């Protein structure tokens, strides 16, 4: 279970870091000087969102493993 807990903490940390990067690019997008830069920022935001989804899936799996192991301990 400790391995699942470590992965859960790692995914929580990584999702927070990715969200901070998305927020930073979102703020930069508002101030981008031209269309090309705005398009580049939007592509980066989309890529980060895709990565965020993958990390959330990993977080869900790790959480499920923890729940399963706790349920086994209760039996």
PDB file of N, CA and C in Angstrom, residues 6-22 48 51-56 59:
ATOM      1  N   UNK A   6       2.696   6.492  -2.168  1.00  0.00           N
ATOM      2  CA  UNK A   6       3.768   7.323  -2.726  1.00  0.00           C
ATOM      3  C   UNK A   6       3.401   7.808  -4.122  1.00  0.00           C
ATOM      4  N   UNK A   7       2.839   6.907  -4.932  1.00  0.00           N
ATOM      5  CA  UNK A   7       2.420   7.305  -6.277  1.00  0.00           C
ATOM      6  C   UNK A   7       1.318   8.351  -6.206  1.00  0.00           C
ATOM      7  N   UNK A   8       0.393   8.188  -5.255  1.00  0.00           N
ATOM      8  CA  UNK A   8      -0.700   9.158  -5.090  1.00  0.00           C
ATOM      9  C   UNK A   8      -0.135  10.531  -4.748  1.00  0.00           C
ATOM     10  N   UNK A   9       0.807  10.575  -3.812  1.00  0.00           N
ATOM     11  CA  UNK A   9       1.430  11.861  -3.452  1.00  0.00           C
ATOM     12  C   UNK A   9       2.157  12.472  -4.652  1.00  0.00           C
ATOM     13  N   UNK A  10       2.854  11.623  -5.412  1.00  0.00           N
ATOM     14  CA  UNK A  10       3.577  12.100  -6.580  1.00  0.00           C
ATOM     15  C   UNK A  10       2.608  12.691  -7.604  1.00  0.00           C
ATOM     16  N   UNK A  11       1.508  11.964  -7.873  1.00  0.00           N
ATOM     17  CA  UNK A  11       0.526  12.458  -8.838  1.00  0.00           C
ATOM     18  C   UNK A  11      -0.129  13.748  -8.352  1.00  0.00           C
ATOM     19  N   UNK A  12      -0.414  13.848  -7.071  1.00  0.00           N
ATOM     20  CA  UNK A  12      -0.995  15.079  -6.532  1.00  0.00           C
ATOM     21  C   UNK A  12      -0.046  16.255  -6.734  1.00  0.00           C
ATOM     22  N   UNK A  13       1.227  16.030  -6.460  1.00  0.00           N
ATOM     23  CA  UNK A  13       2.224  17.091  -6.633  1.00  0.00           C
ATOM     24  C   UNK A  13       2.335  17.482  -8.102  1.00  0.00           C
ATOM     25  N   UNK A  14       2.415  16.477  -8.976  1.00  0.00           N
ATOM     26  CA  UNK A  14       2.563  16.751 -10.404  1.00  0.00           C
ATOM     27  C   UNK A  14       1.345  17.457 -10.981  1.00  0.00           C
ATOM     28  N   UNK A  15       0.144  17.067 -10.550  1.00  0.00           N
ATOM     29  CA  UNK A  15      -1.045  17.740 -11.072  1.00  0.00           C
ATOM     30  C   UNK A  15      -1.072  19.201 -10.638  1.00  0.00           C
ATOM     31  N   UNK A  16      -0.637  19.475  -9.431  1.00  0.00           N
ATOM     32  CA  UNK A  16      -0.556  20.865  -8.971  1.00  0.00           C
ATOM     33  C   UNK A  16       0.440  21.674  -9.783  1.00  0.00           C
ATOM     34  N   UNK A  17       1.589  21.073 -10.071  1.00  0.00           N
ATOM     35  CA  UNK A  17       2.607  21.766 -10.860  1.00  0.00           C
ATOM     36  C   UNK A  17       2.122  22.031 -12.282  1.00  0.00           C
ATOM     37  N   UNK A  18       1.470  21.044 -12.872  1.00  0.00           N
ATOM     38  CA  UNK A  18       0.944  21.219 -14.230  1.00  0.00           C
ATOM     39  C   UNK A  18      -0.128  22.294 -14.242  1.00  0.00           C
ATOM     40  N   UNK A  19      -1.007  22.290 -13.252  1.00  0.00           N
ATOM     41  CA  UNK A  19      -2.056  23.309 -13.191  1.00  0.00           C
ATOM     42  C   UNK A  19      -1.455  24.702 -13.053  1.00  0.00           C
ATOM     43  N   UNK A  20      -0.385  24.827 -12.283  1.00  0.00           N
ATOM     44  CA  UNK A  20       0.291  26.123 -12.157  1.00  0.00           C
ATOM     45  C   UNK A  20       0.845  26.579 -13.499  1.00  0.00           C
ATOM     46  N   UNK A  21       1.402  25.642 -14.269  1.00  0.00           N
ATOM     47  CA  UNK A  21       1.923  25.990 -15.595  1.00  0.00           C
ATOM     48  C   UNK A  21       0.793  26.406 -16.534  1.00  0.00           C
ATOM     49  N   UNK A  22      -0.333  25.695 -16.466  1.00  0.00           N
ATOM     50  CA  UNK A  22      -1.484  26.063 -17.291  1.00  0.00           C
ATOM     51  C   UNK A  22      -1.942  27.470 -16.938  1.00  0.00           C
ATOM     52  N   UNK A  48      -0.666  20.567 -22.061  1.00  0.00           N
ATOM     53  CA  UNK A  48      -0.609  20.445 -20.602  1.00  0.00           C
ATOM     54  C   UNK A  48      -1.906  19.869 -20.045  1.00  0.00           C
ATOM     55  N   UNK A  51      -1.807  16.183 -20.577  1.00  0.00           N
ATOM     56  CA  UNK A  51      -0.925  15.591 -19.575  1.00  0.00           C
ATOM     57  C   UNK A  51      -1.615  15.542 -18.213  1.00  0.00           C
ATOM     58  N   UNK A  52      -2.356  16.580 -17.896  1.00  0.00           N
ATOM     59  CA  UNK A  52      -3.086  16.634 -16.629  1.00  0.00           C
ATOM     60  C   UNK A  52      -4.110  15.497 -16.537  1.00  0.00           C
ATOM     61  N   UNK A  53      -4.782  15.213 -17.631  1.00  0.00           N
ATOM     62  CA  UNK A  53      -5.753  14.113 -17.655  1.00  0.00           C
ATOM     63  C   UNK A  53      -5.058  12.790 -17.368  1.00  0.00           C
ATOM     64  N   UNK A  54      -3.894  12.583 -17.977  1.00  0.00           N
ATOM     65  CA  UNK A  54      -3.135  11.350 -17.745  1.00  0.00           C
ATOM     66  C   UNK A  54      -2.745  11.237 -16.275  1.00  0.00           C
ATOM     67  N   UNK A  55      -2.305  12.340 -15.691  1.00  0.00           N
ATOM     68  CA  UNK A  55      -1.909  12.322 -14.278  1.00  0.00           C
ATOM     69  C   UNK A  55      -3.107  12.060 -13.374  1.00  0.00           C
ATOM     70  N   UNK A  56      -4.272  12.626 -13.715  1.00  0.00           N
ATOM     71  CA  UNK A  56      -5.479  12.368 -12.922  1.00  0.00           C
ATOM     72  C   UNK A  56      -5.878  10.894 -13.004  1.00  0.00           C
ATOM     73  N   UNK A  59      -3.628   9.124 -10.702  1.00  0.00           N
ATOM     74  CA  UNK A  59      -4.060   9.419  -9.334  1.00  0.00           C
ATOM     75  C   UNK A  59      -5.273   8.570  -8.954  1.00  0.00           C
TER      76      UNK A  59
END
